[in-house]
Coordinates of C-alpha atoms in Angstrom, one line a residue:
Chain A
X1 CA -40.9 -66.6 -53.3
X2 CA -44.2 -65.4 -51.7
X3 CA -44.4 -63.1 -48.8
X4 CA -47.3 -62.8 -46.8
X5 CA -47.6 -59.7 -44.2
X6 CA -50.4 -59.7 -41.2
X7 CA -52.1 -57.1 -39.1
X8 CA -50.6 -53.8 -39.6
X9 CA -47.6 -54.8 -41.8
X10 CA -50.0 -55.3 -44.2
X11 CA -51.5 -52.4 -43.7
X12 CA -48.3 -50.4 -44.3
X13 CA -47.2 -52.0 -47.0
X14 CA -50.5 -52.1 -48.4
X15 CA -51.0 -56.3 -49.5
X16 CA -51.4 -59.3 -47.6
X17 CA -49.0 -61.0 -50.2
X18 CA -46.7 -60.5 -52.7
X19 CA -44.5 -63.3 -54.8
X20 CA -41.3 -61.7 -55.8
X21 CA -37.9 -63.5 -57.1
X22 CA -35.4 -62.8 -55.1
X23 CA -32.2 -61.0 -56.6
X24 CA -28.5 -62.5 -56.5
X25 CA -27.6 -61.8 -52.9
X26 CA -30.4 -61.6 -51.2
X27 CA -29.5 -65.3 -49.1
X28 CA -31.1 -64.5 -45.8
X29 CA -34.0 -62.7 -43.8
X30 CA -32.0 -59.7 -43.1
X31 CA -31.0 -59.2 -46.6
X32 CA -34.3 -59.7 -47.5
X33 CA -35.9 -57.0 -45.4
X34 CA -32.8 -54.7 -46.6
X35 CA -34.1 -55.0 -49.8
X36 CA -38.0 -54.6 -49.2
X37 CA -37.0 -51.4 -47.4
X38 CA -35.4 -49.9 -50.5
X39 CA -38.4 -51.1 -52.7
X40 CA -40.3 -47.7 -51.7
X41 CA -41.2 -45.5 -48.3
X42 CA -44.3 -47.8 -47.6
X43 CA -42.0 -51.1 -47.1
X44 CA -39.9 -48.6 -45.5
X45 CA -42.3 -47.6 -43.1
X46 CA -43.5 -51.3 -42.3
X47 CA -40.0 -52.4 -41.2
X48 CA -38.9 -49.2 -39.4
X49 CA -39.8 -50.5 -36.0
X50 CA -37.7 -53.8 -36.8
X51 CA -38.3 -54.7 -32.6
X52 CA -41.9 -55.0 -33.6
X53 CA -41.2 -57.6 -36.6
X54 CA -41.6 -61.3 -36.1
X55 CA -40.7 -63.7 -39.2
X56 CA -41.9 -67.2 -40.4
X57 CA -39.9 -69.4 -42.9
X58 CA -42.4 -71.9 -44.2
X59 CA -44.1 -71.7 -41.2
X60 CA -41.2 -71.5 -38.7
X61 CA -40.1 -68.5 -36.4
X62 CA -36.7 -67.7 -37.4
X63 CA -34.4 -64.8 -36.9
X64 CA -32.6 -62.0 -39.1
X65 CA -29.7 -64.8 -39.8
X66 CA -32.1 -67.7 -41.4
X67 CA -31.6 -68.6 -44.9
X68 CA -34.4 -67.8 -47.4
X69 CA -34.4 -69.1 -51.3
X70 CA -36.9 -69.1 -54.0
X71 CA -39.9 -70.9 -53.6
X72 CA -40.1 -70.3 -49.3
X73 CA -43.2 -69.0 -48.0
X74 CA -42.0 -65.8 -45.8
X75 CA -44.4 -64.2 -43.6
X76 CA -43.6 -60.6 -41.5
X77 CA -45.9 -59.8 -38.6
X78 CA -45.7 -58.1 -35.5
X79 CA -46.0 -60.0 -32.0
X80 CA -49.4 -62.0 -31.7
X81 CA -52.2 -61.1 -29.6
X82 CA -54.4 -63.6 -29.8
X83 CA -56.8 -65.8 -27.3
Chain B
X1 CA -58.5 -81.6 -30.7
X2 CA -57.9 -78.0 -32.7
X3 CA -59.9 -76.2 -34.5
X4 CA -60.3 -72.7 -36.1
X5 CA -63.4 -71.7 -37.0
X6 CA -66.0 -68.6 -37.2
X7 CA -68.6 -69.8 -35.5
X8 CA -69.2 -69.8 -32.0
X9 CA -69.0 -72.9 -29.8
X10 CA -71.1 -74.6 -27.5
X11 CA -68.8 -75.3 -24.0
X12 CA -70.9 -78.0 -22.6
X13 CA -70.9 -80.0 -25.9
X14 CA -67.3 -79.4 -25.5
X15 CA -66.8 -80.4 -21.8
X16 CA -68.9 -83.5 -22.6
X17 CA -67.0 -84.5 -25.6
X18 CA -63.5 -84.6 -23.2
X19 CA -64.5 -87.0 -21.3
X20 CA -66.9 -89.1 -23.6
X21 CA -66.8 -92.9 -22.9
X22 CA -63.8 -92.0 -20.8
X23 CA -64.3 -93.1 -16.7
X24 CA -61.2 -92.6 -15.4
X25 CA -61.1 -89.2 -16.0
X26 CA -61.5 -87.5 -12.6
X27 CA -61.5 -83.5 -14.2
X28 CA -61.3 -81.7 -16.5
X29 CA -60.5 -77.6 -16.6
X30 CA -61.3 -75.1 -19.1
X31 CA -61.2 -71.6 -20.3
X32 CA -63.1 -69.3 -22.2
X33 CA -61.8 -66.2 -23.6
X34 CA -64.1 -63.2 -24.2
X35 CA -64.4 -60.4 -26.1
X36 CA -64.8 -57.1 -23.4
X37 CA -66.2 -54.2 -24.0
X38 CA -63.5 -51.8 -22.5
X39 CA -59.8 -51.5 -23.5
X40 CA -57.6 -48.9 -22.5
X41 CA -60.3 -46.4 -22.0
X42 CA -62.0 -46.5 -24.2
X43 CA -64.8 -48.7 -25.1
X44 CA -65.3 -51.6 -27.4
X45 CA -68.1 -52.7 -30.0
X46 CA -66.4 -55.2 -31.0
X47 CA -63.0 -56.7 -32.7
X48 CA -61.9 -58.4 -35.4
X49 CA -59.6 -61.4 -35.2
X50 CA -57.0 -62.1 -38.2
X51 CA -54.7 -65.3 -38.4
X52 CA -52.1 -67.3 -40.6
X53 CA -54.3 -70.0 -41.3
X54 CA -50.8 -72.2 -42.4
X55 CA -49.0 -71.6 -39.5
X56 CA -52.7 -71.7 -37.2
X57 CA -52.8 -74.9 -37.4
X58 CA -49.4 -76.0 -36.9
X59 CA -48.6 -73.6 -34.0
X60 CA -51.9 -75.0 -32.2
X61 CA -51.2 -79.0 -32.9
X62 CA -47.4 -78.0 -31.7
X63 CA -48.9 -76.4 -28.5
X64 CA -51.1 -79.0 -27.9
X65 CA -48.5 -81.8 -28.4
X66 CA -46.1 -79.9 -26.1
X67 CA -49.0 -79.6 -23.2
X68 CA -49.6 -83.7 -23.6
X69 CA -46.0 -84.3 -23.3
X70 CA -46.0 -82.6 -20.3
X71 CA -48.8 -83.4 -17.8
X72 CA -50.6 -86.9 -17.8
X73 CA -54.0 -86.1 -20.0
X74 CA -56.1 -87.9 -21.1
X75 CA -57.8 -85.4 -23.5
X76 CA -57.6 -81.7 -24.8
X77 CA -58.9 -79.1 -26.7
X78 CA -58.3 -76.0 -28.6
X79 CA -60.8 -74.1 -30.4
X80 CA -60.1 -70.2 -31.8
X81 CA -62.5 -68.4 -33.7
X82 CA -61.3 -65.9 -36.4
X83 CA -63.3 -63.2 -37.9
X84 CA -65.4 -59.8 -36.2
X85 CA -66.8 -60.7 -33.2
X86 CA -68.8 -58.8 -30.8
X87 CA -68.4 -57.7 -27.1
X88 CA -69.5 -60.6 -24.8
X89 CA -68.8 -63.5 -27.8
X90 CA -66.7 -66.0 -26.6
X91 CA -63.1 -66.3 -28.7
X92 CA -61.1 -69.2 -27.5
X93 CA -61.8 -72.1 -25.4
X94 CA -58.6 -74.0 -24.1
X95 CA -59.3 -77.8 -21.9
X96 CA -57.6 -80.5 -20.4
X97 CA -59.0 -83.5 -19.2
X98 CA -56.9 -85.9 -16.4
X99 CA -56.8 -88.5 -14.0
X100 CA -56.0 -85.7 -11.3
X101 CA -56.9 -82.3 -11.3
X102 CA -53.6 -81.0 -10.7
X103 CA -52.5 -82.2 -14.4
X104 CA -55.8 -80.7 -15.6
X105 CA -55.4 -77.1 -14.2
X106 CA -52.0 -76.7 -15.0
X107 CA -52.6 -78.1 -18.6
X108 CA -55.0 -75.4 -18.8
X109 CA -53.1 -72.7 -17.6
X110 CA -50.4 -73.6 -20.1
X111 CA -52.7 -73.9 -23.2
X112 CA -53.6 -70.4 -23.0
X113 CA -50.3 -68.9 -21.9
X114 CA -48.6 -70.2 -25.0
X115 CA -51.5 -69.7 -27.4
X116 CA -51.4 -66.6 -26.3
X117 CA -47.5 -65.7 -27.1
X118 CA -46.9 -68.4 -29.9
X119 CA -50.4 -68.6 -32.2
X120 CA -50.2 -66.3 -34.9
X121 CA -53.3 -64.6 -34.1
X122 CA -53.8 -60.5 -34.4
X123 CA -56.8 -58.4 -32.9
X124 CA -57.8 -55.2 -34.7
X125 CA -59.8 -53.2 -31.4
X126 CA -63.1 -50.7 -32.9
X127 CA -63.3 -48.3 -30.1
X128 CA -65.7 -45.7 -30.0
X129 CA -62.6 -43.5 -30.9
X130 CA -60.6 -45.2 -33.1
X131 CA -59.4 -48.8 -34.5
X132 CA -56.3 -49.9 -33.4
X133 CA -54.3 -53.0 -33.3
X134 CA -53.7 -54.8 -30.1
X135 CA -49.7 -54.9 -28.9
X136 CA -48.5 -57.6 -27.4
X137 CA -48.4 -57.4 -23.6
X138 CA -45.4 -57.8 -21.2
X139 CA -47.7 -60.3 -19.0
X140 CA -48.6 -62.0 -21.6
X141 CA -44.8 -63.1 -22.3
X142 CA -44.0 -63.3 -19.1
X143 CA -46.7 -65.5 -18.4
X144 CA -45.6 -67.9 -21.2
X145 CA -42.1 -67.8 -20.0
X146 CA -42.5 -69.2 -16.7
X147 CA -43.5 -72.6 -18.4
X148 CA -40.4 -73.2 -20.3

């Protein structure tokens, strides 16, 4: 799966993108950022402000509950502030 | 008509290129986003402008869709620049070209409060202070809200 982070996620996590495989269990958003979080205090630190996180699933907004699977594009950002 | 580019844009060209070989259109209405050189207090030398170029494209082509389902146009455009950009460049011109003006304005309006709450585009402020990125403002969704 590859993750992409923007603006300052990716500062705090320290990488625009990542491609991990995704452990037995790990079946939806929320599990997902569970398990980032325990990957070390930076992740930690990225998610910690979870009302600040917006998610994309191969290019969709989705929530906590939306499934994710190998070989989806995730991307974590925090609201946009473009135009 | 979307694009994303770097470079800066030339509005007239723009303007013209709406309503090219096009008579019944009786207006069109645009807006150009700037950078300023103030924000909260402190003041700007510039910014820089990150994206999801993926999901640019997509989000902008679903906004734009969206805004000619809506009102009767006969032409739009969308173009957002990416990159570091200086106080007083222009960042994003939003148009609509119609029949009636009504359709035009409100077209416009609508371009920009959505692209504004649903392009995935960041800003990263250099103040004479310090760098910071730009939270998303209340308005802002607020604004977008009242067209759905």
């Amino acid at each position: 799966m590859k993750i992409l982070y923007f603006s300052w996620l990716r500062e705090k996590v320290g990488a625009g993108e990542e491609d991990v495989s995704l452990p037995d269990g790990v079946d939806t958003v929320g599990a997902l950022v569970t398990w980032l979080r325990a990957r070390g205090a930076d992740y930690d630190a990225a998610f910690a402000e979870a009302a600040q996180v917006r998610v994309a699933v191969n290019l969709e907004h989705v929530d906590l509950e939306h499934p994710v699977a190998d070989g989806d594009e995730v991307a974590f950002f925090p609201p946009v502030t473009g135009g | 008509m979307i694009r994303v580019q770097r470079e800066d844009f030339d509005v007239g060209r723009e303007i013209a290129l709406l309503h090219e070989n096009n008579a019944a259109i009786g207006g069109i209405c645009t807006f150009v986003g700037l950078v300023r050189d103030f924000a909260d207090g402190d003041t700007l030398a510039a910014m820089t402008l990150e994206h999801y170029p993926a999901m640019t494209e997509k989000a902008l082509g679903d906004i734009e869709a969206e805004a000619l389902a809506r009102w009767p146009l006969d032409a739009t455009v969308i173009i957002h620049r990416h990159g570091r950009l200086r106080a007083g460049d222009r960042i994003v011109l939003v148009g609509a070209a119609s029949a009636h003006r009504e359709a035009a304005f409100e077209a416009c309006h609508f371009l920009i409060d959505w692209l504004k709450t649903k392009a995935p585009f960041w800003k990263l402020e250099e103040g004479a202070r310090e760098r910071r990125w730009v939270a998303a403002k209340v308005e802002d969704t607020a604004a977008a809200k009242k067209w759905e």
